[in-house]
PDB file of C-alpha atoms in Angstrom:
ATOM      1  CA  UNK A   1     110.887  90.940 101.033  1.00 60.00           C
ATOM      2  CA  UNK A   2     113.847  89.801  98.927  1.00 57.00           C
ATOM      3  CA  UNK A   3     113.726  86.636  96.816  1.00 60.00           C
ATOM      4  CA  UNK A   4     116.939  85.520  95.064  1.00 69.00           C
ATOM      5  CA  UNK A   5     118.175  89.084  94.548  1.00 76.00           C
ATOM      6  CA  UNK A   6     114.744  90.433  93.652  1.00 87.00           C
ATOM      7  CA  UNK A   7     112.716  92.751  95.844  1.00 91.00           C
ATOM      8  CA  UNK A   8     109.040  91.862  96.108  1.00 93.00           C
ATOM      9  CA  UNK A   9     106.600  94.331  97.615  1.00 94.00           C
ATOM     10  CA  UNK A  10     102.975  93.511  98.350  1.00 94.00           C
ATOM     11  CA  UNK A  11     100.608  96.460  98.595  1.00 91.00           C
ATOM     12  CA  UNK A  12      96.903  95.701  98.906  1.00 89.00           C
ATOM     13  CA  UNK A  13      95.963  93.759  95.789  1.00 89.00           C
ATOM     14  CA  UNK A  14      99.283  94.389  94.015  1.00 96.00           C
ATOM     15  CA  UNK A  15     102.703  92.749  93.803  1.00 97.00           C
ATOM     16  CA  UNK A  16     105.776  94.648  92.600  1.00 97.00           C
ATOM     17  CA  UNK A  17     108.918  92.754  91.593  1.00 97.00           C
ATOM     18  CA  UNK A  18     112.102  94.777  91.062  1.00 95.00           C
ATOM     19  CA  UNK A  19     115.858  94.373  91.057  1.00 89.00           C
ATOM     20  CA  UNK A  20     116.326  97.565  93.071  1.00 89.00           C
ATOM     21  CA  UNK A  21     114.422  98.952  96.014  1.00 90.00           C
ATOM     22  CA  UNK A  22     112.572 101.252  95.733  1.00 92.00           C
ATOM     23  CA  UNK A  23     111.207 100.238  92.344  1.00 94.00           C
ATOM     24  CA  UNK A  24     111.234 102.942  89.688  1.00 94.00           C
ATOM     25  CA  UNK A  25     109.531 102.982  86.293  1.00 96.00           C
ATOM     26  CA  UNK A  26     111.525 105.108  83.824  1.00 94.00           C
ATOM     27  CA  UNK A  27     109.470 103.417  81.127  1.00 95.00           C
ATOM     28  CA  UNK A  28     106.318 101.351  81.424  1.00 97.00           C
ATOM     29  CA  UNK A  29     103.763  99.500  79.302  1.00 98.00           C
ATOM     30  CA  UNK A  30     100.480  98.029  80.624  1.00 98.00           C
ATOM     31  CA  UNK A  31      98.288  95.140  79.597  1.00 98.00           C
ATOM     32  CA  UNK A  32      95.263  93.298  80.991  1.00 98.00           C
ATOM     33  CA  UNK A  33      95.147  89.558  81.629  1.00 98.00           C
ATOM     34  CA  UNK A  34      92.408  87.236  82.869  1.00 97.00           C
ATOM     35  CA  UNK A  35      92.271  86.474  86.604  1.00 96.00           C
ATOM     36  CA  UNK A  36      95.113  84.387  88.038  1.00 97.00           C
ATOM     37  CA  UNK A  37      95.571  82.831  91.457  1.00 95.00           C
ATOM     38  CA  UNK A  38      99.267  83.598  92.039  1.00 97.00           C
ATOM     39  CA  UNK A  39     100.303  87.164  91.318  1.00 97.00           C
ATOM     40  CA  UNK A  40     103.912  86.476  92.361  1.00 95.00           C
ATOM     41  CA  UNK A  41     104.327  83.708  89.799  1.00 96.00           C
ATOM     42  CA  UNK A  42     102.877  85.914  87.083  1.00 98.00           C
ATOM     43  CA  UNK A  43     105.265  88.748  87.989  1.00 97.00           C
ATOM     44  CA  UNK A  44     108.281  86.423  87.813  1.00 95.00           C
ATOM     45  CA  UNK A  45     107.273  84.994  84.437  1.00 97.00           C
ATOM     46  CA  UNK A  46     106.716  88.430  82.910  1.00 98.00           C
ATOM     47  CA  UNK A  47     110.038  89.626  84.362  1.00 96.00           C
ATOM     48  CA  UNK A  48     111.908  86.704  82.797  1.00 96.00           C
ATOM     49  CA  UNK A  49     110.504  87.349  79.337  1.00 98.00           C
ATOM     50  CA  UNK A  50     111.022  91.101  79.698  1.00 97.00           C
ATOM     51  CA  UNK A  51     114.665  90.542  80.639  1.00 95.00           C
ATOM     52  CA  UNK A  52     115.215  88.190  77.687  1.00 96.00           C
ATOM     53  CA  UNK A  53     113.846  90.822  75.312  1.00 96.00           C
ATOM     54  CA  UNK A  54     115.842  93.721  76.784  1.00 95.00           C
ATOM     55  CA  UNK A  55     119.051  92.165  78.103  1.00 92.00           C
ATOM     56  CA  UNK A  56     121.063  94.148  75.537  1.00 91.00           C
ATOM     57  CA  UNK A  57     119.808  97.459  76.985  1.00 91.00           C
ATOM     58  CA  UNK A  58     122.674  98.749  79.079  1.00 89.00           C
ATOM     59  CA  UNK A  59     121.787  99.782  82.633  1.00 90.00           C
ATOM     60  CA  UNK A  60     118.310  98.203  82.515  1.00 92.00           C
ATOM     61  CA  UNK A  61     116.734  96.973  85.765  1.00 93.00           C
ATOM     62  CA  UNK A  62     113.320  95.345  85.156  1.00 95.00           C
ATOM     63  CA  UNK A  63     110.246  96.160  87.232  1.00 97.00           C
ATOM     64  CA  UNK A  64     106.925  94.321  87.003  1.00 98.00           C
ATOM     65  CA  UNK A  65     103.793  95.268  88.927  1.00 98.00           C
ATOM     66  CA  UNK A  66     100.742  92.997  88.882  1.00 98.00           C
ATOM     67  CA  UNK A  67      97.538  94.276  90.439  1.00 97.00           C
ATOM     68  CA  UNK A  68      94.003  93.048  90.707  1.00 96.00           C
ATOM     69  CA  UNK A  69      91.396  94.883  88.661  1.00 95.00           C
ATOM     70  CA  UNK A  70      87.828  94.333  87.547  1.00 93.00           C
ATOM     71  CA  UNK A  71      87.753  91.180  85.430  1.00 92.00           C
ATOM     72  CA  UNK A  72      91.389  90.134  85.913  1.00 96.00           C
ATOM     73  CA  UNK A  73      94.795  91.633  86.521  1.00 98.00           C
ATOM     74  CA  UNK A  74      96.715  94.600  85.179  1.00 98.00           C
ATOM     75  CA  UNK A  75     100.375  93.993  84.398  1.00 98.00           C
ATOM     76  CA  UNK A  76     102.725  96.983  84.295  1.00 98.00           C
ATOM     77  CA  UNK A  77     106.131  96.071  82.854  1.00 98.00           C
ATOM     78  CA  UNK A  78     109.151  98.248  82.321  1.00 97.00           C
ATOM     79  CA  UNK A  79     111.826  99.394  84.635  1.00 95.00           C
ATOM     80  CA  UNK A  80     114.688 101.636  85.470  1.00 94.00           C
ATOM     81  CA  UNK A  81     117.319 102.618  82.922  1.00 92.00           C
ATOM     82  CA  UNK A  82     120.635 104.237  83.772  1.00 89.00           C
ATOM     83  CA  UNK A  83     121.380 106.655  80.950  1.00 84.00           C
ATOM     84  CA  UNK A  84     119.734 107.779  77.747  1.00 86.00           C
ATOM     85  CA  UNK A  85     117.369 105.478  75.913  1.00 85.00           C
ATOM     86  CA  UNK A  86     115.235 105.412  72.777  1.00 90.00           C
ATOM     87  CA  UNK A  87     111.968 105.416  74.779  1.00 92.00           C
ATOM     88  CA  UNK A  88     109.505 104.703  71.937  1.00 95.00           C
ATOM     89  CA  UNK A  89     111.557 101.801  70.558  1.00 95.00           C
ATOM     90  CA  UNK A  90     112.045 100.212  73.972  1.00 96.00           C
ATOM     91  CA  UNK A  91     108.377 100.603  74.912  1.00 97.00           C
ATOM     92  CA  UNK A  92     107.463  98.969  71.576  1.00 97.00           C
ATOM     93  CA  UNK A  93     109.682  95.978  72.458  1.00 97.00           C
ATOM     94  CA  UNK A  94     108.023  95.714  75.877  1.00 98.00           C
ATOM     95  CA  UNK A  95     104.579  95.858  74.233  1.00 98.00           C
ATOM     96  CA  UNK A  96     105.592  93.009  71.892  1.00 98.00           C
ATOM     97  CA  UNK A  97     106.485  90.840  74.897  1.00 98.00           C
ATOM     98  CA  UNK A  98     103.241  91.690  76.705  1.00 98.00           C
ATOM     99  CA  UNK A  99     100.985  91.151  73.701  1.00 98.00           C
ATOM    100  CA  UNK A 100     102.577  87.931  72.437  1.00 98.00           C
ATOM    101  CA  UNK A 101      99.795  85.316  72.514  1.00 98.00           C
ATOM    102  CA  UNK A 102     102.106  82.441  73.438  1.00 98.00           C
ATOM    103  CA  UNK A 103     103.612  84.418  76.329  1.00 98.00           C
ATOM    104  CA  UNK A 104     100.197  85.405  77.631  1.00 98.00           C
ATOM    105  CA  UNK A 105      98.868  81.836  77.523  1.00 98.00           C
ATOM    106  CA  UNK A 106     101.966  80.486  79.296  1.00 98.00           C
ATOM    107  CA  UNK A 107     101.831  83.210  81.975  1.00 98.00           C
ATOM    108  CA  UNK A 108      98.159  82.629  82.764  1.00 97.00           C
ATOM    109  CA  UNK A 109      98.621  78.852  82.890  1.00 97.00           C
ATOM    110  CA  UNK A 110     101.694  79.103  85.125  1.00 95.00           C
ATOM    111  CA  UNK A 111     100.036  81.558  87.540  1.00 97.00           C
ATOM    112  CA  UNK A 112      96.609  79.841  87.666  1.00 92.00           C
TER     113      UNK A 112
END
């Protein structure tokens, strides 16, 4: 399914949101969040903040996967990068977005 230029795939208890199909994770960081009612909304919110943090990374195409797990949801954020990249530095920036308390609270509220 395509929504406003984004490909959304639903697989069991997971939702994957990507610019390109098929989605590819060249880099990825995971985090756990409390249960939410709307996985799609959560994926879109994480994708927006991820893009804002990495928009200067040339050739970056964000990918966010949200899946149900025991006690909540697992969020995998990262994406595809065309070309060389400083992997550790980029993954650290992604981790900052995912672990930011204000982001997390907003995401959970929006996707409740």
